[in-house]
Each structure stands twice: as C-alpha cells, then as structure tokens.
C-alpha cells in the first residue's frame, strides 16, 4: 500500500500554486521563516522567485520551474545567468522543478556548482518534485492546506522533532510578555538580563509555529512576532509602542492555548503539558501541590514510551524537595525534553 512518502502527489498546474508549494515546503524543510517572494507577477525578478535564508543561514535564491518534461542543463545555466543579475548577494541558487529526479543532471549541476564556488560565485543545486513533497509531508497541517482532497490517517509513530516543537511552543509562546518584562522591565535591568533573550525566544516560537501549524495559523503568529521584536528593540520606545507589543504577545498566548485541537493527539498533549509547565514556572512561587505533581507525572508517563517510566519516576522523586515552582517546572521540562530526544518511539 503506498504511503505519503512513496506515492506521487500531482504537481499543480498553475505556476502561482507551485511557488506557494515551494515556499511552504522549504520553509518547513529548512525550519526558516525568512523566505519570501521576490516581487509580484509582472515585475522583473532577475531569475529569483523566492529568496531568504536556508537551514544553515546562507542567503539563497530559488527559481521555480513548473513545466512538463525533463529539466536540462541548458535551462539551469539560463537561470544561473539570470540570477547573476539579482541585486543582493546570494550564496546559492536552487532551481525547484516539478520534474522527476534525474541523477545525470544532478551530477552535471554538482560539477558546475563546484567550479562556480571555486571561482567565488554562488553555488547551484536542484530541488526536484520529490524533494518538495518531502517538506510538505513533514507537516500534516501544511499538506492538508495544499492537498485537502488527501485523507491523512493518524500516525502511530509520533515525530520526535514535532513533539519537541510542541513542547517548546507550549512552554514559551504563552509567556512572551513575561519574558519581555523580565528583560526590559525594572527587574530585568537590575539583574542585568541578557538583552537578546526576547529575540531568541520569539524567533524560536515563530519557527516552531511554522513547523506545527497550517500557514494561516503560523502567519498570524509570525506577524505578531515581528511587532514584538521590532517594538522591543526599537531605539525609541513610548507607551503606545509597548502597548502594541503587549497586545501581540497576549494574542500569541491566546493562540497557543487554543491550537492544541489542531494537532494530532500526541502532539496536542505535549503542547498542553508545555503550557502547564510554563504556567507553573511563571506563576507558582512554592513547590506545586502533590495533586499537581501527580497529574504531571501521569501526563509524562502517557506521553513517553515504557522504557522512560523509571527515569520519569526518578526525576519526580528528586524534585519533590525543591522549594519553588519555577525550579520544579524547569527540571520537569528538562526531563521531558531529554526523554523525547532519546526515547525509543
């Protein structure tokens, strides 16, 4: 029986739809939120339809070729010549195509790219249709957004990366305003808090949202993150700008507390657990009650496989003597994060 990773999804007919797919797929695959279209329909694009940063931080351009038939080296060279006129430095050009994978063309492009890099020019690589589909399949919400006619069965084996994304999003996203106050408020200034804390956490929340949710939900969070980062690090701040930052931080908190229903059960459970741990970290001064601790232990035992149960119980016994909610929550969070990373799912 074919699976999502082995079946061939039909490429879109319209070039605009293909650009949408490439943008969504590579954003998911590279875990980046910086990719964007280069201009609009009818404008000169200098061989670059999409530009931004890839997974290793390089400035890249992407040319989308949606056509029937095989892609040839002459077409690739033509796109290289056009991209050479792109205003702004590029470290690499990717030619994304609906064509099937071609080993001979891959070899030709690799050799061409090596020659270019040796001469101090941008690298060149290919992205075939299967590569693009892989990015969509990694996020069921993203796949449903572009192929609603395909019914996706619930996965029996959870994705380790998506579980970690759900945990981090739940633990940090609802509490961005707390981190802003801790960083830029009087307490943060007195404690000499690292000034980039908010920026780092905000970008992580943005990235995790893009991994987990459909484009509509992720875009709403991305817009709020931009306001938060720009407003928090503006040279000149006033009460109105801080009010706008607070409003966006609280919008993200509202989103975070409602989005678990859009995820598979295992991921939704992890997200809600992250939210609860974050709430204890920020709002509970003393060691949580035994009932709260027992409930959290049941959650972790439900999330993690059997071979993690002894370690979970050991961690809960070890934290029973701590004196503060933030210490307890941070240690249980670390426990869950560690076990998700190394468990045998």
Tab-separated table of C-alpha atoms in Angstrom:
chain	number	residue	atom	x	y	z
A	1	UNK	CA	0.000	0.000	0.000
A	2	UNK	CA	1.511	3.390	-0.973
A	3	UNK	CA	2.285	5.885	1.769
A	4	UNK	CA	2.541	9.667	1.629
A	5	UNK	CA	6.298	9.381	1.179
A	6	UNK	CA	6.070	6.849	-1.677
A	7	UNK	CA	3.003	7.988	-3.620
A	8	UNK	CA	3.421	10.698	-6.264
A	9	UNK	CA	1.343	13.741	-5.476
A	10	UNK	CA	0.119	15.589	-8.569
A	11	UNK	CA	2.066	18.807	-9.237
A	12	UNK	CA	-0.063	21.949	-9.539
A	13	UNK	CA	-0.893	23.268	-12.987
A	14	UNK	CA	-0.627	26.964	-12.171
A	15	UNK	CA	2.835	28.455	-11.616
A	16	UNK	CA	1.495	30.580	-8.743
A	17	UNK	CA	0.394	27.447	-6.895
A	18	UNK	CA	3.787	25.871	-7.491
A	19	UNK	CA	5.531	28.899	-5.971
A	20	UNK	CA	3.202	28.624	-2.962
A	21	UNK	CA	4.152	24.967	-2.542
A	22	UNK	CA	7.876	25.635	-2.855
A	23	UNK	CA	7.725	28.484	-0.337
A	24	UNK	CA	5.780	26.363	2.176
A	25	UNK	CA	7.834	23.213	1.647
A	26	UNK	CA	11.253	24.825	2.005
A	27	UNK	CA	10.148	26.906	4.979
A	28	UNK	CA	9.209	23.630	6.681
A	29	UNK	CA	12.221	21.669	5.470
A	30	UNK	CA	14.766	24.343	6.372
A	31	UNK	CA	12.902	25.489	9.506
A	32	UNK	CA	13.171	29.103	8.417
A	33	UNK	CA	10.673	31.944	8.454
A	34	UNK	CA	12.695	34.337	6.267
A	35	UNK	CA	11.726	33.033	2.832
A	36	UNK	CA	9.591	35.401	0.790
A	37	UNK	CA	8.558	36.066	-2.798
A	38	UNK	CA	10.712	38.341	-4.894
A	39	UNK	CA	8.272	40.956	-6.170
A	40	UNK	CA	4.924	40.145	-7.721
A	41	UNK	CA	3.530	38.881	-11.024
A	42	UNK	CA	4.665	41.019	-13.947
A	43	UNK	CA	7.704	42.501	-12.215
A	44	UNK	CA	11.278	41.731	-13.264
A	45	UNK	CA	12.695	39.137	-10.850
A	46	UNK	CA	16.231	38.527	-12.184
A	47	UNK	CA	15.787	34.765	-12.115
A	48	UNK	CA	14.777	34.614	-8.440
A	49	UNK	CA	11.168	33.841	-7.488
A	50	UNK	CA	11.815	33.317	-3.756
A	51	UNK	CA	14.689	34.483	-1.569
A	52	UNK	CA	15.732	34.348	2.066
A	53	UNK	CA	17.888	32.132	4.291
A	54	UNK	CA	18.253	28.344	4.203
A	55	UNK	CA	18.768	25.967	7.135
A	56	UNK	CA	22.432	26.931	7.571
A	57	UNK	CA	21.846	30.655	7.289
A	58	UNK	CA	23.011	31.209	3.716
A	59	UNK	CA	21.332	33.878	1.586
A	60	UNK	CA	19.668	31.854	-1.158
A	61	UNK	CA	17.535	32.414	-4.211
A	62	UNK	CA	15.015	29.925	-5.602
A	63	UNK	CA	13.812	29.772	-9.190
A	64	UNK	CA	10.577	27.786	-9.638
A	65	UNK	CA	10.213	25.858	-12.903
A	66	UNK	CA	6.767	24.329	-13.278
A	67	UNK	CA	6.670	22.557	-16.613
A	68	UNK	CA	6.170	19.159	-18.159
A	69	UNK	CA	9.085	17.127	-19.386
A	70	UNK	CA	12.690	16.801	-18.265
A	71	UNK	CA	14.840	19.635	-16.989
A	72	UNK	CA	18.129	20.118	-18.854
A	73	UNK	CA	21.486	21.697	-18.069
A	74	UNK	CA	20.909	24.451	-20.636
A	75	UNK	CA	17.802	25.570	-18.733
A	76	UNK	CA	19.726	25.515	-15.460
A	77	UNK	CA	22.536	27.594	-16.972
A	78	UNK	CA	19.984	30.079	-18.298
A	79	UNK	CA	18.568	30.510	-14.786
A	80	UNK	CA	22.092	30.956	-13.385
A	81	UNK	CA	22.774	33.746	-15.872
A	82	UNK	CA	19.534	35.483	-14.919
A	83	UNK	CA	20.181	35.125	-11.181
A	84	UNK	CA	23.629	36.684	-11.631
A	85	UNK	CA	21.758	39.982	-12.189
A	86	UNK	CA	19.881	39.697	-8.879
A	87	UNK	CA	20.511	42.736	-6.695
A	88	UNK	CA	21.735	41.484	-3.357
A	89	UNK	CA	24.306	38.830	-2.539
A	90	UNK	CA	23.414	35.166	-2.995
A	91	UNK	CA	25.357	32.247	-1.572
A	92	UNK	CA	23.349	29.663	-3.501
A	93	UNK	CA	20.697	29.346	-6.188
A	94	UNK	CA	18.183	26.491	-6.053
A	95	UNK	CA	16.247	25.537	-9.155
A	96	UNK	CA	12.987	23.950	-7.979
A	97	UNK	CA	11.134	21.880	-10.526
A	98	UNK	CA	8.128	19.591	-10.896
A	99	UNK	CA	10.334	17.217	-12.911
A	100	UNK	CA	11.312	13.771	-11.640
A	101	UNK	CA	14.722	13.239	-10.052
A	102	UNK	CA	17.477	12.956	-12.685
A	103	UNK	CA	20.806	11.507	-11.485
A	104	UNK	CA	22.730	12.580	-14.579
A	105	UNK	CA	21.556	16.184	-14.318
A	106	UNK	CA	22.350	16.184	-10.591
A	107	UNK	CA	25.943	15.185	-11.365
A	108	UNK	CA	26.268	17.858	-14.064
A	109	UNK	CA	24.955	20.550	-11.739
A	110	UNK	CA	27.214	19.414	-8.881
A	111	UNK	CA	30.294	19.736	-11.085
A	112	UNK	CA	29.124	23.096	-12.392
A	113	UNK	CA	28.479	24.300	-8.841
A	114	UNK	CA	31.939	23.205	-7.654
A	115	UNK	CA	33.537	25.164	-10.498
A	116	UNK	CA	31.495	28.251	-9.660
A	117	UNK	CA	32.263	28.119	-5.925
A	118	UNK	CA	35.981	27.750	-6.662
A	119	UNK	CA	35.706	30.934	-8.743
A	120	UNK	CA	34.000	32.803	-5.895
A	121	UNK	CA	30.491	32.624	-7.390
A	122	UNK	CA	27.248	31.383	-5.821
A	123	UNK	CA	26.591	27.637	-5.620
A	124	UNK	CA	23.822	25.921	-7.588
A	125	UNK	CA	21.579	22.994	-6.605
A	126	UNK	CA	18.389	21.288	-7.768
A	127	UNK	CA	15.137	20.605	-5.950
A	128	UNK	CA	13.017	18.006	-7.714
A	129	UNK	CA	9.335	17.368	-7.109
A	130	UNK	CA	10.036	14.575	-4.614
A	131	UNK	CA	12.202	16.957	-2.556
A	132	UNK	CA	9.391	19.498	-2.446
A	133	UNK	CA	6.814	16.889	-1.428
A	134	UNK	CA	9.072	15.726	1.424
A	135	UNK	CA	8.808	19.162	3.013
A	136	UNK	CA	5.008	19.129	2.817
A	137	UNK	CA	4.670	15.614	4.219
A	138	UNK	CA	6.729	16.627	7.276
A	139	UNK	CA	3.816	18.796	8.434
A	140	UNK	CA	0.335	17.223	8.066
A	141	UNK	CA	-1.353	20.607	8.525
A	142	UNK	CA	0.714	22.035	5.691
A	143	UNK	CA	-0.091	19.095	3.436
A	144	UNK	CA	-3.820	19.393	4.164
A	145	UNK	CA	-3.708	23.103	3.347
A	146	UNK	CA	-2.405	22.401	-0.166
A	147	UNK	CA	-3.991	18.982	-0.794
A	148	UNK	CA	-7.294	18.959	1.141
A	149	UNK	CA	-8.560	16.087	-1.003
A	150	UNK	CA	-5.979	13.703	0.515
A	151	UNK	CA	-7.117	11.992	3.714
A	152	UNK	CA	-4.281	11.598	6.208
A	153	UNK	CA	-4.523	8.826	8.763
A	154	UNK	CA	-3.247	9.476	12.272
A	155	UNK	CA	0.351	8.358	12.676
A	156	UNK	CA	1.063	5.570	15.111
A	157	UNK	CA	4.672	6.694	15.489
A	158	UNK	CA	4.991	10.324	16.602
A	159	UNK	CA	7.618	12.566	15.057
A	160	UNK	CA	10.340	13.309	17.597
A	161	UNK	CA	11.012	16.714	16.039
A	162	UNK	CA	7.335	17.709	16.092
A	163	UNK	CA	6.938	16.591	19.717
A	164	UNK	CA	9.890	18.784	20.667
A	165	UNK	CA	8.366	21.646	18.672
A	166	UNK	CA	5.057	21.219	20.515
A	167	UNK	CA	6.802	21.178	23.900
A	168	UNK	CA	8.852	24.300	23.230
A	169	UNK	CA	5.932	26.183	21.705
A	170	UNK	CA	3.697	25.382	24.665
A	171	UNK	CA	6.349	26.254	27.251
A	172	UNK	CA	7.395	29.593	25.749
A	173	UNK	CA	4.703	31.007	23.428
A	174	UNK	CA	2.007	31.863	26.016
A	175	UNK	CA	4.537	33.667	28.219
A	176	UNK	CA	6.328	36.003	25.810
A	177	UNK	CA	5.073	39.048	27.712
A	178	UNK	CA	6.623	37.663	30.912
A	179	UNK	CA	9.999	37.350	29.173
A	180	UNK	CA	9.660	40.887	27.819
A	181	UNK	CA	9.024	42.235	31.315
A	182	UNK	CA	11.872	40.176	32.752
A	183	UNK	CA	14.232	41.506	30.077
A	184	UNK	CA	13.216	45.143	29.677
A	185	UNK	CA	11.415	45.867	32.949
A	186	UNK	CA	12.990	47.196	36.114
A	187	UNK	CA	13.759	43.718	37.464
A	188	UNK	CA	15.499	42.721	34.262
A	189	UNK	CA	17.606	45.873	34.197
A	190	UNK	CA	18.592	45.398	37.832
A	191	UNK	CA	19.522	41.767	37.209
A	192	UNK	CA	21.389	42.669	34.020
A	193	UNK	CA	19.332	40.171	31.994
A	194	UNK	CA	20.761	39.185	28.597
A	195	UNK	CA	19.142	41.719	26.202
A	196	UNK	CA	18.740	39.243	23.333
A	197	UNK	CA	16.607	36.863	25.407
A	198	UNK	CA	13.314	38.077	23.948
A	199	UNK	CA	14.630	37.984	20.394
A	200	UNK	CA	15.881	34.403	20.747
A	201	UNK	CA	12.667	33.135	22.341
A	202	UNK	CA	10.472	34.998	19.846
A	203	UNK	CA	12.305	33.530	16.859
A	204	UNK	CA	12.109	30.051	18.361
A	205	UNK	CA	8.337	30.425	18.861
A	206	UNK	CA	7.989	31.619	15.271
A	207	UNK	CA	9.980	28.688	13.919
A	208	UNK	CA	8.088	26.119	15.982
A	209	UNK	CA	4.734	27.585	14.899
A	210	UNK	CA	5.738	27.185	11.279
A	211	UNK	CA	6.695	23.560	11.901
A	212	UNK	CA	3.455	22.673	13.678
A	213	UNK	CA	0.582	24.596	12.150
A	214	UNK	CA	-1.070	25.329	8.832
A	215	UNK	CA	0.047	28.508	7.015
A	216	UNK	CA	-2.922	30.576	8.199
A	217	UNK	CA	-2.260	29.982	11.907
A	218	UNK	CA	1.522	30.233	11.526
A	219	UNK	CA	1.240	33.512	9.599
A	220	UNK	CA	-0.837	35.119	12.351
A	221	UNK	CA	1.868	34.256	14.881
A	222	UNK	CA	4.654	35.448	12.555
A	223	UNK	CA	3.005	38.868	12.214
A	224	UNK	CA	2.805	39.229	15.989
A	225	UNK	CA	6.423	38.131	16.425
A	226	UNK	CA	7.585	40.865	14.049
A	227	UNK	CA	5.756	43.509	16.082
A	228	UNK	CA	7.208	42.107	19.322
A	229	UNK	CA	10.816	42.037	18.096
A	230	UNK	CA	10.677	45.384	16.293
A	231	UNK	CA	8.930	47.083	19.204
A	232	UNK	CA	11.111	45.572	21.932
A	233	UNK	CA	14.376	46.537	20.245
A	234	UNK	CA	13.357	49.894	18.783
A	235	UNK	CA	15.734	52.730	19.683
A	236	UNK	CA	12.847	54.967	20.671
A	237	UNK	CA	10.025	53.456	22.691
A	238	UNK	CA	6.851	55.019	24.030
A	239	UNK	CA	3.829	53.724	25.904
A	240	UNK	CA	1.820	53.258	22.715
A	241	UNK	CA	4.506	51.023	21.178
A	242	UNK	CA	4.784	48.978	24.383
A	243	UNK	CA	1.001	48.578	24.432
A	244	UNK	CA	1.174	47.229	20.884
A	245	UNK	CA	3.923	44.774	21.891
A	246	UNK	CA	1.897	43.623	24.893
A	247	UNK	CA	-1.216	43.184	22.757
A	248	UNK	CA	0.652	40.990	20.236
A	249	UNK	CA	2.269	38.916	22.989
A	250	UNK	CA	-1.133	38.268	24.511
A	251	UNK	CA	-2.591	37.387	21.104
A	252	UNK	CA	0.059	34.693	20.762
A	253	UNK	CA	-0.831	33.451	24.249
A	254	UNK	CA	-4.471	33.165	23.178
A	255	UNK	CA	-3.487	31.293	20.023
A	256	UNK	CA	-1.227	28.934	21.970
A	257	UNK	CA	-3.995	27.999	24.375
A	258	UNK	CA	-6.373	27.035	21.554
A	259	UNK	CA	-4.163	25.432	18.914
A	260	UNK	CA	-3.692	22.010	20.501
A	261	UNK	CA	-7.011	20.890	18.992
A	262	UNK	CA	-5.496	21.335	15.517
A	263	UNK	CA	-2.693	18.858	16.204
A	264	UNK	CA	-2.624	15.052	16.387
A	265	UNK	CA	-3.455	13.832	19.907
A	266	UNK	CA	0.142	13.026	20.888
A	267	UNK	CA	1.407	16.450	19.812
A	268	UNK	CA	-1.556	18.256	21.358
A	269	UNK	CA	-0.931	16.514	24.680
A	270	UNK	CA	2.713	17.596	24.650
A	271	UNK	CA	1.778	21.181	23.784
A	272	UNK	CA	-0.721	21.350	26.664
A	273	UNK	CA	1.855	19.860	29.023
A	274	UNK	CA	4.337	22.538	27.960
A	275	UNK	CA	1.721	25.235	28.635
A	276	UNK	CA	1.068	23.848	32.130
A	277	UNK	CA	4.766	23.678	32.972
A	278	UNK	CA	5.239	27.225	31.712
A	279	UNK	CA	2.332	28.415	33.848
A	280	UNK	CA	3.855	26.809	36.953
A	281	UNK	CA	7.265	28.303	36.119
A	282	UNK	CA	5.888	31.850	35.886
A	283	UNK	CA	3.027	31.840	38.379
A	284	UNK	CA	3.649	29.319	41.194
A	285	UNK	CA	6.008	30.530	43.910
A	286	UNK	CA	6.195	27.363	46.020
A	287	UNK	CA	6.547	23.688	45.230
A	288	UNK	CA	3.324	22.621	43.435
A	289	UNK	CA	0.889	20.532	45.446
A	290	UNK	CA	1.141	16.756	45.429
A	291	UNK	CA	-2.011	16.565	43.287
A	292	UNK	CA	-0.479	18.820	40.625
A	293	UNK	CA	2.778	16.865	40.682
A	294	UNK	CA	0.992	13.528	40.402
A	295	UNK	CA	-1.095	14.819	37.484
A	296	UNK	CA	2.026	15.980	35.678
A	297	UNK	CA	3.724	12.641	36.248
A	298	UNK	CA	0.708	10.870	34.725
A	299	UNK	CA	0.971	13.160	31.713
A	300	UNK	CA	4.633	12.366	31.172
A	301	UNK	CA	4.010	8.645	31.582
A	302	UNK	CA	1.270	8.911	28.943
A	303	UNK	CA	3.456	10.831	26.504
A	304	UNK	CA	6.630	8.762	26.786
A	305	UNK	CA	7.190	5.065	25.949
A	306	UNK	CA	7.529	2.382	28.612
A	307	UNK	CA	11.320	2.416	28.706
A	308	UNK	CA	11.225	6.009	30.037
A	309	UNK	CA	8.951	5.332	33.016
A	310	UNK	CA	11.672	4.554	35.573
A	311	UNK	CA	13.560	7.722	34.694
A	312	UNK	CA	10.372	9.799	34.931
A	313	UNK	CA	9.598	8.408	38.379
A	314	UNK	CA	13.197	9.044	39.487
A	315	UNK	CA	13.068	12.659	38.320
A	316	UNK	CA	9.794	13.297	40.122
A	317	UNK	CA	11.171	11.865	43.358
A	318	UNK	CA	14.279	14.025	43.003
A	319	UNK	CA	12.266	17.218	42.525
A	320	UNK	CA	9.887	16.601	45.447
A	321	UNK	CA	12.146	18.575	47.779
A	322	UNK	CA	12.685	21.733	45.718
A	323	UNK	CA	11.302	24.930	47.187
A	324	UNK	CA	9.963	26.872	44.193
A	325	UNK	CA	7.568	26.352	41.313
A	326	UNK	CA	9.968	27.724	38.698
A	327	UNK	CA	12.727	25.327	39.766
A	328	UNK	CA	10.363	22.350	39.756
A	329	UNK	CA	8.821	23.266	36.377
A	330	UNK	CA	12.176	23.856	34.697
A	331	UNK	CA	13.509	20.473	35.896
A	332	UNK	CA	10.417	18.572	34.751
A	333	UNK	CA	10.546	20.405	31.419
A	334	UNK	CA	14.189	19.392	31.040
A	335	UNK	CA	13.258	15.796	31.877
A	336	UNK	CA	10.518	15.682	29.228
A	337	UNK	CA	12.699	17.386	26.642
A	338	UNK	CA	15.546	14.939	27.260
A	339	UNK	CA	13.363	11.832	27.154
A	340	UNK	CA	11.625	12.908	23.912
A	341	UNK	CA	15.051	13.400	22.327
A	342	UNK	CA	16.340	9.969	23.327
A	343	UNK	CA	13.267	7.783	23.769
A	344	UNK	CA	12.619	4.784	21.523
A	345	UNK	CA	9.393	5.898	19.872
